[in-house]
mmCIF file of C-alpha atoms and ligand atoms in Angstrom:
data_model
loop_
_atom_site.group_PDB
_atom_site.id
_atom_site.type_symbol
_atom_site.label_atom_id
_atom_site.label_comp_id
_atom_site.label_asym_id
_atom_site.label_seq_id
_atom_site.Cartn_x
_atom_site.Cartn_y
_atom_site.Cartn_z
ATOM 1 C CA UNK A 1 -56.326 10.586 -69.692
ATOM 2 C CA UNK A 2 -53.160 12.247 -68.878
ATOM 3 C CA UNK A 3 -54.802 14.202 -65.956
ATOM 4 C CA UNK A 4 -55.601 10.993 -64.396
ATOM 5 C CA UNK A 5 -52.350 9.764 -64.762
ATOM 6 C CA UNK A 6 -50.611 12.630 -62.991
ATOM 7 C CA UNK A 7 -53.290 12.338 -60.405
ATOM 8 C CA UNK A 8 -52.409 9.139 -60.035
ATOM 9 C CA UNK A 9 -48.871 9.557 -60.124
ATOM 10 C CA UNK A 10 -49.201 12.079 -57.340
ATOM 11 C CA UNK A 11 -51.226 9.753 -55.212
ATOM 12 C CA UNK A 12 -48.907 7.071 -55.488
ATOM 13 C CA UNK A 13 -46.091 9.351 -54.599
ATOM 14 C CA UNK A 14 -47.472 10.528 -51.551
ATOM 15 C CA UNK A 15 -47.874 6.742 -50.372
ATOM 16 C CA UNK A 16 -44.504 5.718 -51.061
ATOM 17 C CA UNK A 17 -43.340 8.724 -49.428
ATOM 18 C CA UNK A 18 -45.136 8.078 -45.990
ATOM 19 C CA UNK A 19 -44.192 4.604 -46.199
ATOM 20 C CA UNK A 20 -40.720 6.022 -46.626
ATOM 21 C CA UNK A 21 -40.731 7.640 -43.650
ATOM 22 C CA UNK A 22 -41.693 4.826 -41.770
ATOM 23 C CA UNK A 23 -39.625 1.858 -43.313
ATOM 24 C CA UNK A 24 -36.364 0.440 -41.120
ATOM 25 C CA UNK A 25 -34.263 0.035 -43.694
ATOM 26 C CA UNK A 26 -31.516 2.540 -45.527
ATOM 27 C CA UNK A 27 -33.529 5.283 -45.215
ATOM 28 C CA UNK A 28 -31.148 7.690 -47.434
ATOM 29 C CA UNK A 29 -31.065 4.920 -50.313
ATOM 30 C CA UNK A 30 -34.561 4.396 -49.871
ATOM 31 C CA UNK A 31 -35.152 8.422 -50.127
ATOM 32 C CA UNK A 32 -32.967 8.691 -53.269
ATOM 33 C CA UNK A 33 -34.418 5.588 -55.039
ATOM 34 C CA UNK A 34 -38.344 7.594 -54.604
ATOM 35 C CA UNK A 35 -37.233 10.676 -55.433
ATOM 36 C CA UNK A 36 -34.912 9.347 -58.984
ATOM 37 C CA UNK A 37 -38.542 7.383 -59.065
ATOM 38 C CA UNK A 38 -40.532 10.166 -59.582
ATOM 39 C CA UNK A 39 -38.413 13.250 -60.070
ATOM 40 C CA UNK A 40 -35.429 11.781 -62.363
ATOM 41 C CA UNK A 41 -34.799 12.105 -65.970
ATOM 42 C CA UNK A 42 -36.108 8.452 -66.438
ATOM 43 C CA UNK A 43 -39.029 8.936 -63.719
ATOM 44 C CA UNK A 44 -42.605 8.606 -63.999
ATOM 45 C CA UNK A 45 -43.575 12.290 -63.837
ATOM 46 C CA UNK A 46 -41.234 13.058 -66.690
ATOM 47 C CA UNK A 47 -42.269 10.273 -68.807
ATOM 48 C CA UNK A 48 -46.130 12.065 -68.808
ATOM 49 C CA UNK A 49 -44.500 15.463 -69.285
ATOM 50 C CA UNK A 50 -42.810 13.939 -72.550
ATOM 51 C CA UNK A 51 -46.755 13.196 -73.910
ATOM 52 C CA UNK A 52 -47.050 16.946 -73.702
ATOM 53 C CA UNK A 53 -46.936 17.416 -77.746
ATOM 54 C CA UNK A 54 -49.671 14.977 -77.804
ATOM 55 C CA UNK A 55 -52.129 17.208 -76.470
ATOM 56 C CA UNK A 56 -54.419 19.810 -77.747
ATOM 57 C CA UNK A 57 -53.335 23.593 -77.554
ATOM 58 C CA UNK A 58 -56.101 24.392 -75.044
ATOM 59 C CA UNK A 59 -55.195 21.466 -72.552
ATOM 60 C CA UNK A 60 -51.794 21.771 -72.902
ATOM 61 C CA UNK A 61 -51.587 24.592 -70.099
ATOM 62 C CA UNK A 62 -54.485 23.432 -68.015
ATOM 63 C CA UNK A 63 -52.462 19.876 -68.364
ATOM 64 C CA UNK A 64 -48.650 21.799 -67.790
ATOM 65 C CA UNK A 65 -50.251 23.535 -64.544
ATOM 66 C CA UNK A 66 -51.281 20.382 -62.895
ATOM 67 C CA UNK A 67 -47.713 18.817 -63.553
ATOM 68 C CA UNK A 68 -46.586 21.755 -61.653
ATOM 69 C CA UNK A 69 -48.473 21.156 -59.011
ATOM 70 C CA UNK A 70 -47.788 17.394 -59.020
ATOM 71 C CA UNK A 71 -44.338 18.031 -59.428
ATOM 72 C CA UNK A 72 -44.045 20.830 -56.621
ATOM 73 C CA UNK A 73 -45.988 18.568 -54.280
ATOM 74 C CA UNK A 74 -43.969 15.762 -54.569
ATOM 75 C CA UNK A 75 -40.909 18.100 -54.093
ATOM 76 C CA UNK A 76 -42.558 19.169 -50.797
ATOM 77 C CA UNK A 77 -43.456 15.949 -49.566
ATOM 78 C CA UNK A 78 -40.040 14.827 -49.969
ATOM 79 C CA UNK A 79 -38.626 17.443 -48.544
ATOM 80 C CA UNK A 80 -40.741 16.798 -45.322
ATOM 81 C CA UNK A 81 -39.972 13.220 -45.284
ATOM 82 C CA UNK A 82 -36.035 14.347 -45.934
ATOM 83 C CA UNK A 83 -36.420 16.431 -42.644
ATOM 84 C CA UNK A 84 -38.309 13.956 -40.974
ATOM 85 C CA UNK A 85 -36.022 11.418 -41.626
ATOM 86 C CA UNK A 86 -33.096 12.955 -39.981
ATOM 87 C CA UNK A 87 -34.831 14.345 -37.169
ATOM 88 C CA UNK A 88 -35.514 10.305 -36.646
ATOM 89 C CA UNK A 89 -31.896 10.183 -37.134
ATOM 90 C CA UNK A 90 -30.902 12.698 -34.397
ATOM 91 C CA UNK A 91 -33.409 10.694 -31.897
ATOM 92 C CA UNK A 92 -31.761 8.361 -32.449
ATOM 93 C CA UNK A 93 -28.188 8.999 -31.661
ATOM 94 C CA UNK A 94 -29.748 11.470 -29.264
ATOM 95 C CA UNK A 95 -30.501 7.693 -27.593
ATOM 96 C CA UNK A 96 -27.828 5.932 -28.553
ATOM 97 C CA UNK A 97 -25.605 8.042 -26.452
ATOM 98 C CA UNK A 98 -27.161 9.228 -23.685
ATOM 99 C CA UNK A 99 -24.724 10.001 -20.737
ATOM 100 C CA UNK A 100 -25.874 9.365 -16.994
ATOM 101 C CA UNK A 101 -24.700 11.793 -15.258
ATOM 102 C CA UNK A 102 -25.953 10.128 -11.886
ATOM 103 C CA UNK A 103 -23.025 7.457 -12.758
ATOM 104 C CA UNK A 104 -20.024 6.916 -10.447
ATOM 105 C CA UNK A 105 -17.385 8.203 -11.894
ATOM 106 C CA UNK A 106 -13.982 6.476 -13.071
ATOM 107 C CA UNK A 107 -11.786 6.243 -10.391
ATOM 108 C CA UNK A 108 -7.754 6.435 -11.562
ATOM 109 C CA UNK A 109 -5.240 6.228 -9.072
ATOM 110 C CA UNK A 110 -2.775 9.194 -8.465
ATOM 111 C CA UNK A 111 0.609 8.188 -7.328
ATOM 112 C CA UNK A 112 2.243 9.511 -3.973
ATOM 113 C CA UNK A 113 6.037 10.173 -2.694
ATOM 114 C CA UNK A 114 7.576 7.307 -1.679
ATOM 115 C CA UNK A 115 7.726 7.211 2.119
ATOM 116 C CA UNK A 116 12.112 7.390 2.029
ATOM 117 C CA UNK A 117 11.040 10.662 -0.398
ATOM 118 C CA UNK A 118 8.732 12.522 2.058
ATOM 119 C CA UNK A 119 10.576 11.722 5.271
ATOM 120 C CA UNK A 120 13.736 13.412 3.818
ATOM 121 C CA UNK A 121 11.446 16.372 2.085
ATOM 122 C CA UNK A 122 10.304 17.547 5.668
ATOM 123 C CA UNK A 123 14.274 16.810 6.939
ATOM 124 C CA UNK A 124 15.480 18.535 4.346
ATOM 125 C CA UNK A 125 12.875 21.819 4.535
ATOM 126 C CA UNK A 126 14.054 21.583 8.198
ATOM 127 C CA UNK A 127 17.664 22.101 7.791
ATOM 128 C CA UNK A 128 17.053 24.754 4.524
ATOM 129 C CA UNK A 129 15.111 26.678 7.034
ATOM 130 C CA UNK A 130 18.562 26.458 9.214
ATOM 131 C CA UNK A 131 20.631 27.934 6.538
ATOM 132 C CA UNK A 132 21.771 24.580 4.934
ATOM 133 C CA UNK A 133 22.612 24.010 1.635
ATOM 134 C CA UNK A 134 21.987 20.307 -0.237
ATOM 135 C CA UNK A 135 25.136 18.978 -1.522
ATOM 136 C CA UNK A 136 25.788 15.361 -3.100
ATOM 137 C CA UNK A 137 28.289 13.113 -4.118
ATOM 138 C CA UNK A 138 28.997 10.631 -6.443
ATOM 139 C CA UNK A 139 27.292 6.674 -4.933
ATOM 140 C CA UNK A 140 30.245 4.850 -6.552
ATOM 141 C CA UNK A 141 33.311 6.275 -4.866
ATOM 142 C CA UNK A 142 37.215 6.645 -4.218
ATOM 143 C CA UNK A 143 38.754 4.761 -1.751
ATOM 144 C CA UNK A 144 40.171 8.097 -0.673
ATOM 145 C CA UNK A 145 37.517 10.016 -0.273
ATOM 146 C CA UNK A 146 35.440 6.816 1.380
ATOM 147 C CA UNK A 147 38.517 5.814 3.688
ATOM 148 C CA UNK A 148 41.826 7.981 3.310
ATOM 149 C CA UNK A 149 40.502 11.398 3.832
ATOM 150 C CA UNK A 150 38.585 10.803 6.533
ATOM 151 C CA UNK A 151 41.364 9.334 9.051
ATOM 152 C CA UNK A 152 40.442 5.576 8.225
ATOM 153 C CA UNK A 153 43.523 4.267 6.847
ATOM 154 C CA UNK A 154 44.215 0.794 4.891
ATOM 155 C CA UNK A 155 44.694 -1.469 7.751
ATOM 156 C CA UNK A 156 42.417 0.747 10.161
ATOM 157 C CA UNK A 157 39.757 -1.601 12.034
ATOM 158 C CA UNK A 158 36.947 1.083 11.502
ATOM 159 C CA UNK A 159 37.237 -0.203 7.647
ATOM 160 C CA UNK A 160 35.923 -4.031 9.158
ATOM 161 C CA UNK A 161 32.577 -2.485 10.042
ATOM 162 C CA UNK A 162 31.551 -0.907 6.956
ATOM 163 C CA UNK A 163 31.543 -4.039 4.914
ATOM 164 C CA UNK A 164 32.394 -2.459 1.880
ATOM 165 C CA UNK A 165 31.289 -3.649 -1.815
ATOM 166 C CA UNK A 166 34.451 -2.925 -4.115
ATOM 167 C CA UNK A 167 34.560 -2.324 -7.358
ATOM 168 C CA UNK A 168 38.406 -2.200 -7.795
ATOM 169 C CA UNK A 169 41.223 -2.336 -5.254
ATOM 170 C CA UNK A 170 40.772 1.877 -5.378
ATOM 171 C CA UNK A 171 37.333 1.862 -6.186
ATOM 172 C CA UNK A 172 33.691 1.389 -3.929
ATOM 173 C CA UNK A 173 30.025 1.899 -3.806
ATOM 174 C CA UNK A 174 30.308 4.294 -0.694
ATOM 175 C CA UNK A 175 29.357 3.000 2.429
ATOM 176 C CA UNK A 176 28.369 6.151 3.882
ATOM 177 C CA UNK A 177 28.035 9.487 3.351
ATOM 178 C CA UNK A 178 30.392 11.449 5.121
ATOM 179 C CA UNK A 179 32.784 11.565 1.827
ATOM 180 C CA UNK A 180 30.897 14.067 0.931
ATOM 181 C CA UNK A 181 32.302 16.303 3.763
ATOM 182 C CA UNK A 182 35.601 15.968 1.964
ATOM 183 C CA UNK A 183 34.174 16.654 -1.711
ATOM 184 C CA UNK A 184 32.454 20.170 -0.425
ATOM 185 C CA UNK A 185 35.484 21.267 1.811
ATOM 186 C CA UNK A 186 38.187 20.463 -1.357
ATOM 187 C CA UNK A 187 35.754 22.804 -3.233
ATOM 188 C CA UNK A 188 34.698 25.240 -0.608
ATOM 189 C CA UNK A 189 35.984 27.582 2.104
ATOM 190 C CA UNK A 190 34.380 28.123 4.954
ATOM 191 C CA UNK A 191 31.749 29.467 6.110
ATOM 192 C CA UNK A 192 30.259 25.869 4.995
ATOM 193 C CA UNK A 193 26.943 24.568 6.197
ATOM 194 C CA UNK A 194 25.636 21.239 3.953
ATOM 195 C CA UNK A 195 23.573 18.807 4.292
ATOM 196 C CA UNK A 196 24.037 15.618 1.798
ATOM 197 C CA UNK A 197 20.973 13.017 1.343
ATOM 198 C CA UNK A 198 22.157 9.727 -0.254
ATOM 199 C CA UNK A 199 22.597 6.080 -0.646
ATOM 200 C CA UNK A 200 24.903 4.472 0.880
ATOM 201 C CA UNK A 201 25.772 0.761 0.305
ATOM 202 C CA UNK A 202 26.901 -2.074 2.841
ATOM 203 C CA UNK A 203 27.573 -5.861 2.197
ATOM 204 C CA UNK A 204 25.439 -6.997 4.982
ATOM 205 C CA UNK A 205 23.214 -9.958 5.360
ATOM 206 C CA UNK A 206 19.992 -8.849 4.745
ATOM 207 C CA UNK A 207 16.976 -9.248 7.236
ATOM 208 C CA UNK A 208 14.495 -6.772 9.035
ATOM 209 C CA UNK A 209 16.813 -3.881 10.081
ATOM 210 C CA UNK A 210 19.599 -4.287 7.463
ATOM 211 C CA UNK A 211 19.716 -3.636 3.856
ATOM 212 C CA UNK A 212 22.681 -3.959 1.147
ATOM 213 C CA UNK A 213 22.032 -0.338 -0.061
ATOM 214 C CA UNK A 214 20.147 2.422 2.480
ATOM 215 C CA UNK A 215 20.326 6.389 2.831
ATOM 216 C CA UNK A 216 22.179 8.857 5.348
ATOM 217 C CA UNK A 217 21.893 12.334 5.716
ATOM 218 C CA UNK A 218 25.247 13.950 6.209
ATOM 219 C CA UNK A 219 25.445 16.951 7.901
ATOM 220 C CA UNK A 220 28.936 19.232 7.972
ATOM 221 C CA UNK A 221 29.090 22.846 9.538
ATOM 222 C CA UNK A 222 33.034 24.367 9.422
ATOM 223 C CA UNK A 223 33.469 28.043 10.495
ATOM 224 C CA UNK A 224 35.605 29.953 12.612
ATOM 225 C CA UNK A 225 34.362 29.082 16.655
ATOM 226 C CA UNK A 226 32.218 26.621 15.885
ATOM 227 C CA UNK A 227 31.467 24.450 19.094
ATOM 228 C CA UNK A 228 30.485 20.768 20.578
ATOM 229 C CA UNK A 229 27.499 23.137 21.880
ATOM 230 C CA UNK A 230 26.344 24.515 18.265
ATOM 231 C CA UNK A 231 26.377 20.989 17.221
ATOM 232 C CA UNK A 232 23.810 20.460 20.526
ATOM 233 C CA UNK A 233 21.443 23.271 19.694
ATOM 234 C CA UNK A 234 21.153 22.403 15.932
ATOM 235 C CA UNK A 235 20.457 18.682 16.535
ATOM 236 C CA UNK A 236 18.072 19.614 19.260
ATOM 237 C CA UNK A 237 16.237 22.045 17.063
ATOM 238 C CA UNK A 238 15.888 19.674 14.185
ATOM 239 C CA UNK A 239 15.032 16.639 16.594
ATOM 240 C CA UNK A 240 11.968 18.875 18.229
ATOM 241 C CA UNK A 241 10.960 20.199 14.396
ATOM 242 C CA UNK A 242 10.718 16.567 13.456
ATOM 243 C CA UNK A 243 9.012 14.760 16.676
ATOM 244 C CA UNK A 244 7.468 17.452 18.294
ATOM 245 C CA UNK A 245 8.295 20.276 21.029
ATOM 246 C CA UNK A 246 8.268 17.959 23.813
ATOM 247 C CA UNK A 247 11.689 15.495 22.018
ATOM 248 C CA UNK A 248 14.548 15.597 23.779
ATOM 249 C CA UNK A 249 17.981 14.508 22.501
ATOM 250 C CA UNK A 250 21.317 13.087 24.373
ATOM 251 C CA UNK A 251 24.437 12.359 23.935
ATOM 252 C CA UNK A 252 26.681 9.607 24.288
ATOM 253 C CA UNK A 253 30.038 8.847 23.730
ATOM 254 C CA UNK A 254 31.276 6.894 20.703
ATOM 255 C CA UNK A 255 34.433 7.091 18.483
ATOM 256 C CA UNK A 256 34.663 7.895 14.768
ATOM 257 C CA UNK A 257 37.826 7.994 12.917
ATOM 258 C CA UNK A 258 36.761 11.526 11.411
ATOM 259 C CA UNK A 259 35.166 13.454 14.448
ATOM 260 C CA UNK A 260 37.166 14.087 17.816
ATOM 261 C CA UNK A 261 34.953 14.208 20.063
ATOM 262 C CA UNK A 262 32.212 11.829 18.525
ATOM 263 C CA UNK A 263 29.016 11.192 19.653
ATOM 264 C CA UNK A 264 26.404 9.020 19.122
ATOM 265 C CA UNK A 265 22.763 10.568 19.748
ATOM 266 C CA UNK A 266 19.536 9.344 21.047
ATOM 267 C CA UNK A 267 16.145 11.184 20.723
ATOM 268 C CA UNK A 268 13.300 10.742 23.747
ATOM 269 C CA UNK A 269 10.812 7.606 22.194
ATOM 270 C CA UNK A 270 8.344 9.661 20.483
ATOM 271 C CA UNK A 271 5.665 6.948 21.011
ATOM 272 C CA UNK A 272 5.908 7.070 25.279
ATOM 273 C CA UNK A 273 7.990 10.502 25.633
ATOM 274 C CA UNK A 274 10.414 8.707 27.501
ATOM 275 C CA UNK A 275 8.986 6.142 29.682
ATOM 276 C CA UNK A 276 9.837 3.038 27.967
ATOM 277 C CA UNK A 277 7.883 1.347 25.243
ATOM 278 C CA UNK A 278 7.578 -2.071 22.591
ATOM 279 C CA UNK A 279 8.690 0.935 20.379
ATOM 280 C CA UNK A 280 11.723 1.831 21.797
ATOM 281 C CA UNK A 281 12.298 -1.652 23.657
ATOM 282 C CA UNK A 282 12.162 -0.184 26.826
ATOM 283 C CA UNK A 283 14.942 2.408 26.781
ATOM 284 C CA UNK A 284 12.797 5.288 26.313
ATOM 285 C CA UNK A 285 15.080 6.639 24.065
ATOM 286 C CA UNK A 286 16.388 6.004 20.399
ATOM 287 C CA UNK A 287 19.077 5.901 18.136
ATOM 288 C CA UNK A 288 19.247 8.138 15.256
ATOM 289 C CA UNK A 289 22.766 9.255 14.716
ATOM 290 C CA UNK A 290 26.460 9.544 14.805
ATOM 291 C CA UNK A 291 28.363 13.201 15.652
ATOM 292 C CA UNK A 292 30.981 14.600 16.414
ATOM 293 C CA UNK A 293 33.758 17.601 15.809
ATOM 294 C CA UNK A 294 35.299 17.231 12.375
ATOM 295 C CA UNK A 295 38.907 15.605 13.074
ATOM 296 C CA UNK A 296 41.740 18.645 12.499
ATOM 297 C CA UNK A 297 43.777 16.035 10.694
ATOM 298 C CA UNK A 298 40.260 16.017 8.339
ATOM 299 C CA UNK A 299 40.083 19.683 7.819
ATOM 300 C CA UNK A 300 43.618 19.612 7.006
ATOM 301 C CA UNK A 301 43.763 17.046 4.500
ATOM 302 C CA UNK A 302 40.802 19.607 2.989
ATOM 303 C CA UNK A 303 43.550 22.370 3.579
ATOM 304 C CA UNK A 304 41.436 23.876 6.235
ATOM 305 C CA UNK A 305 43.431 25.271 8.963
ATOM 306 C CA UNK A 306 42.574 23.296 12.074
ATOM 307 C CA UNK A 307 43.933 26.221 14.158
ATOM 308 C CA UNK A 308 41.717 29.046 12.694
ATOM 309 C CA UNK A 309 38.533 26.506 11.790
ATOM 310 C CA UNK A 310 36.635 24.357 13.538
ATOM 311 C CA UNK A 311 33.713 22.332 12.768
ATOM 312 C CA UNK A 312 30.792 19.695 13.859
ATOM 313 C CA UNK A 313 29.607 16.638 11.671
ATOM 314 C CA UNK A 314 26.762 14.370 12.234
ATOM 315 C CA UNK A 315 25.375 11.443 9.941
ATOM 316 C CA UNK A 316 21.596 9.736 10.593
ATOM 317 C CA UNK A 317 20.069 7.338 8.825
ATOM 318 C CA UNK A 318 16.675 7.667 6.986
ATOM 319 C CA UNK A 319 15.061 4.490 7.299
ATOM 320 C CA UNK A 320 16.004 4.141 10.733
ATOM 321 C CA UNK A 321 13.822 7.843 10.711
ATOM 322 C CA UNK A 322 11.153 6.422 8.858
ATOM 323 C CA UNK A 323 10.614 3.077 10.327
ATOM 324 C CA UNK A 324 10.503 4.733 13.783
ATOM 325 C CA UNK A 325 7.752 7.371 12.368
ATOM 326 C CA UNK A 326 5.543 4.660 10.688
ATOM 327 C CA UNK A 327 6.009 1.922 12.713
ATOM 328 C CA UNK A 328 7.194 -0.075 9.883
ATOM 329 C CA UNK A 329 8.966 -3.269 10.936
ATOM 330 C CA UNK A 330 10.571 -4.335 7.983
ATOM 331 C CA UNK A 331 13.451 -2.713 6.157
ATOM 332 C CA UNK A 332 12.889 -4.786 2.850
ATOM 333 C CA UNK A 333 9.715 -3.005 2.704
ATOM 334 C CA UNK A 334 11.596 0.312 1.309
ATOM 335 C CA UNK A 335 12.973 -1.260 -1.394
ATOM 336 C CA UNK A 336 10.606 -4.203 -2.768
ATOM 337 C CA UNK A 337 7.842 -1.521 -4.039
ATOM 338 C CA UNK A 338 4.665 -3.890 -3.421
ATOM 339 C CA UNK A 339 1.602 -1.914 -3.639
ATOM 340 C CA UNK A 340 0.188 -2.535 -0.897
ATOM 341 C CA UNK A 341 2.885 -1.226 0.918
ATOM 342 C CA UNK A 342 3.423 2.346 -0.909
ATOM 343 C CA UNK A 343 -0.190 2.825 -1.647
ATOM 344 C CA UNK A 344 -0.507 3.451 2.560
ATOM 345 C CA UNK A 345 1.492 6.491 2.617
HETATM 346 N N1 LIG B 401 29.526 8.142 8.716
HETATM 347 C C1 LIG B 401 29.147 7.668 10.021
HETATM 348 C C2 LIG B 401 28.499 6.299 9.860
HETATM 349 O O1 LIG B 401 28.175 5.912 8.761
HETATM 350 C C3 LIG B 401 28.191 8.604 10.686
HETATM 351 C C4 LIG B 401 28.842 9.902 11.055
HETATM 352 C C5 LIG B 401 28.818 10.975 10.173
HETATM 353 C C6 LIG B 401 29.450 10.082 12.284
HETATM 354 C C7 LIG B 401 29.394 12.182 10.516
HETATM 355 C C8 LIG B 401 30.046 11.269 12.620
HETATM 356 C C9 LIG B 401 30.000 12.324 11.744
HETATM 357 O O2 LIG B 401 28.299 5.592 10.826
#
């Protein structure tokens, strides 16, 4: 009787178990529920085991051996199925999350310099190369150092042209640069050889070629013999390090309240060398900046003796630069950071 039972028992095991393994649902609660089935306190197998006593002495052990091996079987059987069923697993998420590698990839967009940024970089590297230093100055600015210091007095008619955005009767956004000259020659003696990127601000209407804030590179060189032709050869060498061996550069004469003699100064069209082009609207040449010799009555107000010091100044502007170089038509463009614009450079 009992032998058939465990035979039976083990039978019936072994079905459930390969059913187990094939079943879709909860496989681990399904697993547990067999094996507490068969194998717990409360299970099938046990409750035969517990009839032991009933038995005979000589089919007690032939009886305990084959609940052994019923036992030990079913043990085995689910262990298989246990292994099986998380090898199924791993195949699984093996599938689930396969990765083609053949796939394009996800593109993400690096940013780049702004066009102002990289223009001045490469000016910048040029005069650094020349021995320059970088200075700056502060954007919202004395009158004095604006105006006063460099020769433009209150009722001076240079002061009409720069359009200037006060902020009190004594303070100004600065209109250009060149106040800088003043800041680094009250703190330095020379030799002195800066240059001094920066904004510069300007009530003007604004259309294609003007803009209520825009940058200027100073430039200020003050030593003892320092000529009209020093200022030639340095603006020559930067002009043919930033369009190219065959640029040429001239002169022509202009006034600024600071510099005595001032200049302003053209540079060959880079887009027809010279002949005349849309580019350059026939001249063959172009405008890029205002020179001159610093004014003695500027090195003295930077107690600089005019007598023992002399020195050459020139200011350019950058989008002027940078238009020219990219062919960009619009000023606006600079400073309205669309996309589509900045993404091109
Ligand atoms: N500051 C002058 C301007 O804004 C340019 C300049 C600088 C001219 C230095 C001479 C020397 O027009």
């Amino acid at each position: 009787m009992m032998k058939e039972m465990l035979e039976k028992i083990g039978k019936q095991a072994q079905e459930e178990i390969a059913a187990l393994v094939k079943s879709s649902g909860d496989l681990k609660a399904e697993f547990e529920q067999v094996r507490v089935k068969y194998l717990g306190k409360k299970g099938e197998l046990t409750g035969v085991l517990r009839q032991m006593g009933k038995l005979t002495p000589e089919e007690r052990p032939v009886i305990g051996e084959l609940a052994n091996e019923v036992r030990a079987d079913i043990e085995k059987k689910l262990a298989d199925a246990k292994a099986k069923i998380e090898d199924l697993k791993l195949q699984q998420q093996l599938k689930n999350e396969v990765l083609d590698v053949t796939m394009p990839g996800k593109d993400f967009s690096a940013g780049s310099l702004h066009p102002l940024t990289q223009v001045l970089n490469e000016v910048k590297d040029i005069f650094i190369g020349l021995g320059f230093e970088v200075a700056a100055g502060p954007e919202v600015e004395l009158d004095y150092y604006n105006f006063e210091a460099l020769n433009i007095p209150k009722d001076h008619p240079a002061r009409d042209t720069q359009d200037t955005f006060y902020v009190s009767e004594n303070v100004l956004l600065r209109t250009q640069t060149s106040p800088v000259q003043i800041r680094v020659m009250e703190q330095k003696k020379p030799p002195i050889r800066i240059i001094a990127p920066g904004r510069v601000y300007r009530s003007d209407a604004v259309d294609a070629t003007h803009s209520p804030v825009f940058h200027q590179i100073e430039g200020l060189v003050v030593d003892r013999g320092v000529t009209m032709a020093d200022l030639k050869g340095t603006l020559e060498t930067v002009a043919k390090q930033l369009y190219g061996e065959d640029a040429r550069i001239r002169f022509r004469p202009h006034h600024f309240p600071f510099t005595e003699p001032s200049a302003e100064v053209d540079v060959s069209c880079f887009a027809c060398g010279g002949k005349g082009c849309r580019l350059c609207k026939g001249e063959g040449w172009i405008e890029i900046l205002g020179a001159g010799m610093v004014h003695p009555q500027v090195l003295r107000n930077c107690d600089i003796d005019p007598e023992e010091y002399s020195g050459f100044a020139f200011g350019m502007g950058l989008e002027r630069i940078v238009m020219r170089r990219f062919d960009i038509q619009d000023i606006r463009m600079f400073f309205e950071n669309d996309m589509r614009f900045l993404k091109q450079f």
